XYZ file of C-alpha atoms in Angstrom:
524
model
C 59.302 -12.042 -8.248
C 56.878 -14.862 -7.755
C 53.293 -13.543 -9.469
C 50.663 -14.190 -6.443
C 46.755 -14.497 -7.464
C 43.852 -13.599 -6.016
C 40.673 -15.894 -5.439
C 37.472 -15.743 -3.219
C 36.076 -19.170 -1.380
C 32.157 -19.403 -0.035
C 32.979 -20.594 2.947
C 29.728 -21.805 5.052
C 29.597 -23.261 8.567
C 31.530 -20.962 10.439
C 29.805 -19.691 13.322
C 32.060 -17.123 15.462
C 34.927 -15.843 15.508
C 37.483 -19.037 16.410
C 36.541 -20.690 13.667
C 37.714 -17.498 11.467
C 40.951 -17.726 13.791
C 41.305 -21.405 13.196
C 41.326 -21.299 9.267
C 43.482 -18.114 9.419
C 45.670 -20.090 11.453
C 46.152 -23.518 9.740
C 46.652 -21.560 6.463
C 49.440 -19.379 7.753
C 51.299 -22.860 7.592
C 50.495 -24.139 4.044
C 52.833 -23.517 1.030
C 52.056 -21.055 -1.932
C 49.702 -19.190 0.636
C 50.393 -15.716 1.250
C 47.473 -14.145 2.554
C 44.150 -15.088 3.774
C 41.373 -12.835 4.748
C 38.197 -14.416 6.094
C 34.670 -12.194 6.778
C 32.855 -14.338 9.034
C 29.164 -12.350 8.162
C 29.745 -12.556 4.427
C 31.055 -16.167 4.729
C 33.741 -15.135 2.663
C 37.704 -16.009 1.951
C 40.188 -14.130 0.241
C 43.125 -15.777 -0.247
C 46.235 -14.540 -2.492
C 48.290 -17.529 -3.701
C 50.790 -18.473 -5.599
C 49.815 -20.407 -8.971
C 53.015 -22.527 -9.337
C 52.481 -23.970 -5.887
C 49.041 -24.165 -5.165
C 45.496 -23.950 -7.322
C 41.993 -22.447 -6.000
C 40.473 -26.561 -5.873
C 43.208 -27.293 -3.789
C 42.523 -24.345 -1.214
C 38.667 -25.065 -0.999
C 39.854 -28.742 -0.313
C 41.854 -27.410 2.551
C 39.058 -25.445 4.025
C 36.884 -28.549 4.040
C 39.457 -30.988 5.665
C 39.169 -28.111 8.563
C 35.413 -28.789 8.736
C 33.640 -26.129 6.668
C 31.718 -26.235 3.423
C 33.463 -24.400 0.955
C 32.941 -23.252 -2.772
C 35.519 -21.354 -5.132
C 33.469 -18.458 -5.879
C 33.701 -18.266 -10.149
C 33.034 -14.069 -10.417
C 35.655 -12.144 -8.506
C 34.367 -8.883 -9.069
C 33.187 -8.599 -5.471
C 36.513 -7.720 -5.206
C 36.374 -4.062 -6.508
C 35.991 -1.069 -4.720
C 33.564 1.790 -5.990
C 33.921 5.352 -5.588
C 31.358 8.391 -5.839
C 33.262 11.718 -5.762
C 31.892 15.237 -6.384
C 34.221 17.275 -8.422
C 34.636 21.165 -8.348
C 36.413 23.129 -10.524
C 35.476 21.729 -13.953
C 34.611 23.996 -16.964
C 34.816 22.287 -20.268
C 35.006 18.959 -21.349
C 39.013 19.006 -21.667
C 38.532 19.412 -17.772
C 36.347 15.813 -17.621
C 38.694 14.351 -20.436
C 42.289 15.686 -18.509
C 40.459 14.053 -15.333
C 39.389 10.614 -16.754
C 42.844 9.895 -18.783
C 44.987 10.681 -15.595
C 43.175 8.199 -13.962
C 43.075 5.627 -16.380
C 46.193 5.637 -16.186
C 46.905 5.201 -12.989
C 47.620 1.614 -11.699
C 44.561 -0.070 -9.974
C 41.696 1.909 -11.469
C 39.338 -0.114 -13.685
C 37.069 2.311 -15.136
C 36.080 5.730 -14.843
C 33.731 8.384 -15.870
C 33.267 12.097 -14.795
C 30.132 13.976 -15.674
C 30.364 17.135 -16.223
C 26.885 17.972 -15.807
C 26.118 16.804 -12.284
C 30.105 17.269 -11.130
C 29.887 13.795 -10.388
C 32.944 11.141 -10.973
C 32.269 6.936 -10.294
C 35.138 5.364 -10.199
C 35.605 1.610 -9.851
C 39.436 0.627 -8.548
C 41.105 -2.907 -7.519
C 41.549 -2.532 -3.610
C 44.726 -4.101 -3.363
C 46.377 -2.148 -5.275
C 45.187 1.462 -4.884
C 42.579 3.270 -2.694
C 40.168 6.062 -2.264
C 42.812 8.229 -0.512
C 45.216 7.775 -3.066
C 42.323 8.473 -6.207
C 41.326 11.969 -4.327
C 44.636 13.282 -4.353
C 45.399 12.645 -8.220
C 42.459 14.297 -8.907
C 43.352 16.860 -6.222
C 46.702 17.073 -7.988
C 45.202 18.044 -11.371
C 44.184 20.963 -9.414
C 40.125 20.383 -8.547
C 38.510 20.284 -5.226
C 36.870 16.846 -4.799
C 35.181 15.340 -1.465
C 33.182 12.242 -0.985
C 29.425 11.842 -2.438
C 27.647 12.043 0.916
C 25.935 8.956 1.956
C 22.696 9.396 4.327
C 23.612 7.906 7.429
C 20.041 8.045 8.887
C 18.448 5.226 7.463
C 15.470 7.336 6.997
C 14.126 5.279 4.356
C 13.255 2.790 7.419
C 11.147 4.407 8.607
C 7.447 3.605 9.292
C 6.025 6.565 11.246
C 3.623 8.094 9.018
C 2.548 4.919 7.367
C 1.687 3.595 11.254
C 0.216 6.815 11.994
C -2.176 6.521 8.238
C -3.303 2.859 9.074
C -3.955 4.056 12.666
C -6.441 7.115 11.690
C -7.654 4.627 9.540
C -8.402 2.274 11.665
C -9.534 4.433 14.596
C -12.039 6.139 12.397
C -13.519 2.634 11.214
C -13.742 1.420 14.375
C -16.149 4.552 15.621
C -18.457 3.962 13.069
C -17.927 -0.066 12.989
C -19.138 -0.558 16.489
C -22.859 0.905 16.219
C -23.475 -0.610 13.166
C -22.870 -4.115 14.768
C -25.142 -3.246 17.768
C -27.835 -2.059 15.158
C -27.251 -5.534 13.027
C -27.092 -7.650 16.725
C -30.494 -6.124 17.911
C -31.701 -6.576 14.510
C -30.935 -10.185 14.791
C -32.145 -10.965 18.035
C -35.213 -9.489 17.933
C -35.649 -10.713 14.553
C -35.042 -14.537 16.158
C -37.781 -13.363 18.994
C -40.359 -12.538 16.128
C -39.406 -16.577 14.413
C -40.594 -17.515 17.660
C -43.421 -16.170 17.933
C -44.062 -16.951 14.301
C -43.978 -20.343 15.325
C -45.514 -20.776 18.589
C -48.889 -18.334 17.820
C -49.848 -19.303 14.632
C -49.909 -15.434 13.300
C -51.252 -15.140 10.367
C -48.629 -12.608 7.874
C -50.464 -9.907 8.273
C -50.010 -9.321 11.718
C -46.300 -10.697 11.395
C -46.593 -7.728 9.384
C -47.568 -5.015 11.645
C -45.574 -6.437 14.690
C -42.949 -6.690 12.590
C -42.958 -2.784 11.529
C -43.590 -1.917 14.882
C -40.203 -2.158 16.347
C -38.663 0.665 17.070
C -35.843 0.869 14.025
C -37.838 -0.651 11.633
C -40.122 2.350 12.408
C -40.335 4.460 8.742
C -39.323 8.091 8.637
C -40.400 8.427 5.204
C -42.198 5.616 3.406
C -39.303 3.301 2.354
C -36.788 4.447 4.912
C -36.313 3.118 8.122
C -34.738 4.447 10.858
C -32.139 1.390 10.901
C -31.515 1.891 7.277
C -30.839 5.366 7.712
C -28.793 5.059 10.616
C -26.664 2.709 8.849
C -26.405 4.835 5.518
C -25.357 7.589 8.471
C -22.743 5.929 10.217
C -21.166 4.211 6.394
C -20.685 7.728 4.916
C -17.822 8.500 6.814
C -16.138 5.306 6.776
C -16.560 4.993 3.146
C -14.544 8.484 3.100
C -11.945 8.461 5.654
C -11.393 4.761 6.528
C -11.582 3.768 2.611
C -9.421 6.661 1.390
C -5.902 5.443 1.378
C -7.221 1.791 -0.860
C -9.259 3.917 -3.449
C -5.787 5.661 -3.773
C -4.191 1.719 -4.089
C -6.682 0.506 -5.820
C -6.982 3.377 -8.540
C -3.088 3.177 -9.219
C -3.460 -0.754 -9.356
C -5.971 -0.486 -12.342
C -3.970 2.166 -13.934
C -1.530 -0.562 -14.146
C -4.081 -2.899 -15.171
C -3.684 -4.972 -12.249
C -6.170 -6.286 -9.487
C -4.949 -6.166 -5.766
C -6.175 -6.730 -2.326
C -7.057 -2.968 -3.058
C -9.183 -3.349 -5.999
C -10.994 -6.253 -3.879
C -11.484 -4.449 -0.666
C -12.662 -1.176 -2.651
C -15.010 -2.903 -5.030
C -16.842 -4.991 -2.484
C -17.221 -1.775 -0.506
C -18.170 0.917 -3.186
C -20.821 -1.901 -4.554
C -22.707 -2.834 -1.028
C -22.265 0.657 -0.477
C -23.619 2.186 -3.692
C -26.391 -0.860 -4.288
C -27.704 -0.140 -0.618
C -27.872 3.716 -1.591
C -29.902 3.148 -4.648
C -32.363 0.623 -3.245
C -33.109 3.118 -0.386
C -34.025 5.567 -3.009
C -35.920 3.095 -5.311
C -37.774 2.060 -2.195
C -38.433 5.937 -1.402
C -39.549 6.502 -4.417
C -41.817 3.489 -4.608
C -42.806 4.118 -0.732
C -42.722 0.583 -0.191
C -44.266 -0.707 2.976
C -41.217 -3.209 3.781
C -38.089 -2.054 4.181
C -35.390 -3.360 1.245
C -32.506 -5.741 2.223
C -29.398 -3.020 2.225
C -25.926 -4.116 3.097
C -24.790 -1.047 5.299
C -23.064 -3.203 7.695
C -20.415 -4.554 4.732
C -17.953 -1.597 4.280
C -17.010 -0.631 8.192
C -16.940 -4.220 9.110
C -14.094 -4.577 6.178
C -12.232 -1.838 6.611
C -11.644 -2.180 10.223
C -10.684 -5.476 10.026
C -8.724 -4.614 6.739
C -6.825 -1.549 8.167
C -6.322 -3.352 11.711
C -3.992 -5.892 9.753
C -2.370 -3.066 7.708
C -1.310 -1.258 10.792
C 0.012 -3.799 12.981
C 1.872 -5.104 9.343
C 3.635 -1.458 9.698
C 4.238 -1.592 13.316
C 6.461 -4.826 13.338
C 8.113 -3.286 10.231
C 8.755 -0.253 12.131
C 10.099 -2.288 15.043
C 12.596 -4.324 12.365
C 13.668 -1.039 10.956
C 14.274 0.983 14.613
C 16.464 -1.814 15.180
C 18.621 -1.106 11.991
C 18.381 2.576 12.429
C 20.689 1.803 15.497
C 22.927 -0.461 14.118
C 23.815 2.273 11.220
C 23.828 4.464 13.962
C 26.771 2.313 15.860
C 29.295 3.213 12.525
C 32.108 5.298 13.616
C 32.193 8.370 10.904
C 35.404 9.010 11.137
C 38.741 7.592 11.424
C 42.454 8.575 12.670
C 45.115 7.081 9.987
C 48.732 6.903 11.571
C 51.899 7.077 9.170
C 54.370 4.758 11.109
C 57.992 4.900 10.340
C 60.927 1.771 11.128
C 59.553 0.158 14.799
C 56.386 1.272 14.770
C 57.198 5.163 15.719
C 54.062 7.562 14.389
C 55.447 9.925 11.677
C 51.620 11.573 11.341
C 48.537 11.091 11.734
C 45.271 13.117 10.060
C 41.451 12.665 10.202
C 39.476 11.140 7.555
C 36.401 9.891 6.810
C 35.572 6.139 7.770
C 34.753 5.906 3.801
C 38.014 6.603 2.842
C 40.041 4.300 4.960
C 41.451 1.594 2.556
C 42.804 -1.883 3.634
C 45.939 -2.212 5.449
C 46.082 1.491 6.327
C 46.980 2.081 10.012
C 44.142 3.295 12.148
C 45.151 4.648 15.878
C 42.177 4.251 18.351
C 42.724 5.949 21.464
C 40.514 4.645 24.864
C 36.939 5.723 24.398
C 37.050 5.785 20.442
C 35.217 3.276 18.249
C 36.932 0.988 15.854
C 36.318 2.419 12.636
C 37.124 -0.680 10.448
C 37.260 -4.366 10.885
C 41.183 -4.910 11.449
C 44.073 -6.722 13.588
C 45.585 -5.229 16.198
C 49.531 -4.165 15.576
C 50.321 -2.550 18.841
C 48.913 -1.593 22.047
C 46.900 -3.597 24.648
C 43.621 -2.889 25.611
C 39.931 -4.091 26.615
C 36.703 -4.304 24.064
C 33.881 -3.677 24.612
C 32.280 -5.966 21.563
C 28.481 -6.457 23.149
C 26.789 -4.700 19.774
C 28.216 -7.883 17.980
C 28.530 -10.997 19.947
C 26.177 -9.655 23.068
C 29.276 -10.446 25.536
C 28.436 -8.096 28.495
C 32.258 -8.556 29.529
C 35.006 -6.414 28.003
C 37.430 -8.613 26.060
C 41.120 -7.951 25.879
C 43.088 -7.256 22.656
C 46.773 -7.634 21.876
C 49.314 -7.736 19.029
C 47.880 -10.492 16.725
C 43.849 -10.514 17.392
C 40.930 -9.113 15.702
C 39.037 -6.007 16.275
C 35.196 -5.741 14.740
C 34.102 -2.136 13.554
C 31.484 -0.387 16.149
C 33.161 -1.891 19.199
C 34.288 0.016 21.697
C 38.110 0.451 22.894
C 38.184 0.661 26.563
C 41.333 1.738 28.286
C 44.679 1.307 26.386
C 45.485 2.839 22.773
C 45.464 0.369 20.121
C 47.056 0.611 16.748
C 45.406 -1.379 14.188
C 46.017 -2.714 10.335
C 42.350 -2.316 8.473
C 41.431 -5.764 6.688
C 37.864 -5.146 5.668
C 36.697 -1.729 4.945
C 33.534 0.160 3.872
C 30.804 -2.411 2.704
C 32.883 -5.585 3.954
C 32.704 -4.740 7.523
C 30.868 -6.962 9.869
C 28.398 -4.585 10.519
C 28.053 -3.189 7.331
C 27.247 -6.768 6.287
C 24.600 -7.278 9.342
C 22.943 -4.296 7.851
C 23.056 -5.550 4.574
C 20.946 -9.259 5.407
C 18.464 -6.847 7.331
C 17.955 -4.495 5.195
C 17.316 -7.323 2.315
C 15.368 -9.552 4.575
C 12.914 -6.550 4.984
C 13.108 -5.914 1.367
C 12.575 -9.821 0.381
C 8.788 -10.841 0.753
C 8.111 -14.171 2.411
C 6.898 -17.414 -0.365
C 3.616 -17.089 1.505
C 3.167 -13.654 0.722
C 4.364 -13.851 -3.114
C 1.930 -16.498 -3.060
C -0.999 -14.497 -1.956
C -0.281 -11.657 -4.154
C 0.107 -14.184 -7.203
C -3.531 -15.734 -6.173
C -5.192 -12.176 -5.652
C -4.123 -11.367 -9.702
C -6.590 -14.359 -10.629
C -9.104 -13.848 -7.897
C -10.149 -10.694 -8.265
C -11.211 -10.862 -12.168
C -12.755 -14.667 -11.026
C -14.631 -13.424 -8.394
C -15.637 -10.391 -10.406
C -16.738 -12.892 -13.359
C -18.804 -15.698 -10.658
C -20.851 -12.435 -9.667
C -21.806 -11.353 -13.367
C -22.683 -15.044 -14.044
C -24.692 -15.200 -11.221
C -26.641 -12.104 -12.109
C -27.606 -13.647 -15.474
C -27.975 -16.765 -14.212
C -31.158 -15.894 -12.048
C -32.279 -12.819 -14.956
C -32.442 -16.058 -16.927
C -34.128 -18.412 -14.355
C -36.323 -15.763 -13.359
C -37.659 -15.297 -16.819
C -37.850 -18.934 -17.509
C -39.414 -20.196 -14.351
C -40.421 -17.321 -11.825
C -41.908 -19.307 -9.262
C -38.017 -19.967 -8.193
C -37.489 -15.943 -7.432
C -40.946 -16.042 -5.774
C -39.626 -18.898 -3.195
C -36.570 -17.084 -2.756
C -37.266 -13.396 -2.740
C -40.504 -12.886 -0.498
C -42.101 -9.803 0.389
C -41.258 -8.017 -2.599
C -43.785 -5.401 -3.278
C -46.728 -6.694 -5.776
C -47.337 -3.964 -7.169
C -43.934 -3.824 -9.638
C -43.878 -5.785 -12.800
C -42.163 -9.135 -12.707
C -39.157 -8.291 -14.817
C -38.576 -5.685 -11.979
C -38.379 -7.828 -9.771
C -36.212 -10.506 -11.460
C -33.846 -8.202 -12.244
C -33.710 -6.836 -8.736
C -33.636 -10.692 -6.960
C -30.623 -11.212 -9.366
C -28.677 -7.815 -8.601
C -29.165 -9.014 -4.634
C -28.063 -12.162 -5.183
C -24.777 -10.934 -7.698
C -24.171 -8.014 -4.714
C -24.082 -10.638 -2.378
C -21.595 -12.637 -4.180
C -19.360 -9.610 -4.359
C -19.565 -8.838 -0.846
C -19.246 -12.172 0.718
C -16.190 -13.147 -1.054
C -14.216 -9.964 0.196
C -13.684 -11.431 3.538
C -11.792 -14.325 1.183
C -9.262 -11.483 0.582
C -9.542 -11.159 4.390
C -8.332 -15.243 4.620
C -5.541 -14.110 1.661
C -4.596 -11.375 3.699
């Protein structure tokens, strides 16, 4: 006997199914081939060859006078199939030894181990030589009951629902509570503009600037210190603070457990600060019943987290939308499969019903009209129209004889078709569309790595420019505190100037804070 090898070629350019045919084709005629397989999703060749005639350089050559890239692929392993089987019946560990050495020694499995424990067995086995089928019933023949490890069909790790409906509440909740608080800070603003004017054009003196000033309606005081705009403000922030900022104090807090700085950590320290800051001066200015009302920044936190949770949501939605459309194409896999025993011309001996996981390549699979193809294969016998849309989109039915290809998840039409598996389990075609989904969802763009690399430095930097810039000004203030006194007007005369340096410099630090969250916005 001539010894025939096995090797795998990257094959790149191909872009439908006639150029699969057309290699297939040209290699039937070369010497020392024997076999070639070609996945068109996975870009993939197998060829089996025979070493005295022909070497693995010489077959990639081929491919590339056809007019495809192609690269000997160095590790074969890809090759192997692996098995998950649950095992009943096993007492002692004679039972998991008696198990593992019968297999070992059975031609075409590669490793093996059986836990007794968890009544588990993984078993890895060489495709071409043996197959699930044939591993059950030697195990089956040692007298345990095994079946297949279940796999969840359901894709319901895909799925976005509750994280859509989270962000949503979230963002809903903001929004409520956003949308007063920027009419409060709009009115604020014009009428403040109107007062400027006036300022300018009657030459006031501050006194009465003063007292018109206080006389608008939400700068009107409730209790000496508090205004009705302040308190308004502190009103509407509360609940925001709780329920819109809930879900990024949970981020955040498991981010610094880990000792790292997120978006999160951003987002919920500019928040808690302006919050917090604003709360406190209130209360110092209550206390001190100060006749202007202090500078508070209750407008910060719903402003972020609407924006913030906006983005979050409609991140989840298109997710969700990627995912759905995976859900279906899992959903398209046949689960099960008929396997024919043919005797001399082609006459059925048996046939029996197993699952599509334990199909292995070159078995016989009988589709009858109506059925879907439960494994990538070429047709033996029959004739018959497919129905192939889910792959190629081709609204019209496409007819199948002796000699052509079949794709799993299409649908056989009108005539019975008999057909020889080539690419089983994980090497189907749409087992491999699944596959570049499912890791293009799981890959993050560069942009996005990017951002998350940036946000480890900016956070602590941002953090850092805003304790600088409160020492900064303590120190100007003491050295020179005509500077605050340009800067910070209408502070109350009556406190001692430290208190107020140290107060102009908290503002000014705050502000820092706040203003450079809506950088994480930009990052974001």
């Amino acid at each position: 006997t001539k010894t025939i090898s096995k090797c795998y070629v990257q094959v790149t350019g191909m872009t439908c199914a006639s150029c699969v045919a057309n290699i297939e084709r040209n290699f039937r005629r070369e010497d020392g081939i024997h076999s070639i397989l070609v996945a068109l999703m996975a870009g993939k060749a197998e060829i089996r060859y025979n070493p005295a005639v022909i070497h693995p350089s010489a077959i990639a050559e081929l491919i590339r006078e056809l007019g495809f890239g192609a690269t000997v692929m160095e590790n074969c392993g890809e090759g192997d199939g692996i098995l998950e089987l649950v095992v009943r019946g096993m007492t002692c560990a004679s039972c998991v030894h008696k198990i593992e050495s019968t297999l070992m020694k059975t031609s075409g499995v590669l490793y093996c181990s059986v836990a007794l424990a968890t009544n588990k067995a993984h078993i890895k086995y060489d495709p071409e030589i043996i197959g699930p089928r044939d591993v059950i019933q030697v195990i089956k023949d040692l007298g345990f009951a095994t079946s297949l490890v279940k796999k969840d069909r359901s894709a319901s790790h895909l799925d976005h629902k509750q994280e859509i409906r989270q962000w949503k509440r979230s963002f809903v909740v903001s929004l409520i509570f956003c949308i007063p608080v920027m009419g409060l800070m709009i009115y604020m603003m014009v009428m403040d503009s109107q007062l400027s004017d006036a300022h300018a054009h009657h030459n006031m003196s501050d006194e009465e600037m003063e007292a018109l000033h206080s006389s608008m309606v939400l700068e009107y005081q409730l209790l000496p210190g508090l205004s009705v705009m302040n308190f308004l403000s502190f009103l509407l922030c509360v609940p925001v603070q709780i329920f819109g900022g809930w879900h990024f104090y949970i981020q955040a807090y498991k981010a610094l457990k880990h000792r790292t700085a997120n978006m999160d950590v951003l987002i919920v320290l500019a928040t808690s600060i302006a919050f917090i800051y604003s709360f406190v001066i209130l209360l110092v200015a209550m206390a001190e019943k100060a006749k202007v009302n202090p500078v508070t920044f209750f407008d910060t936190p719903p402003m972020l987290f609407v924006f913030i949770s906006l983005g979050r949501w409609l991140e989840h939605v298109a997710k969700g939308k990627t995912s759905e459309a995976l859900a279906r194409l899992i959903s398209l896999q046949a689960t099960e499969a008929t396997v024919v025993t043919l005797g001399p011309d082609n006459i059925l001996l048996s046939e029996e019903q197993v699952d599509v996981e334990l199909v292995q390549r070159g078995d016989i699979v009988k589709v009858i009209p109506g059925g879907k193809f439960p494994v990538d294969g070429r047709v033996i016998e029959g004739h018959s129209m497919v129905d192939e849309s889910l792959i190629t989109g081709e609204a019209m039915p496409v007819t199948k004889k002796p000699g052509n290809t079949v794709i799993a998840g299409s649908i056989n039409q009108n005539g019975s078709l008999l057909i020889s598996a080539t690419h089983v389990g994980a090497d189907t075609t749409l087992s491999q569309i699944v596959k570049l989904v499912e890791e293009a969802q799981t890959s993050k763009a560069p942009i996005q790595q990017f951002a998350d690399r940036l946000s480890g430095y900016f956070v602590p930097s941002i953090v850092a420019v805003s304790v600088v810039t409160l020492f900064a000004w303590i120190i100007i203030g003491f050295v020179d505190f005509e500077v605050v006194e340009k800067y910070f007007q209408g502070y109350n005369k009556s406190i001692s100037t430290a208190e107020v340096i140290i107060r102009f410099a908290f503002q000014a630090s705050i502000t820092v804070l706040c203003i450079a969250c809506p950088c994480s916005l930009g990052l974001a």
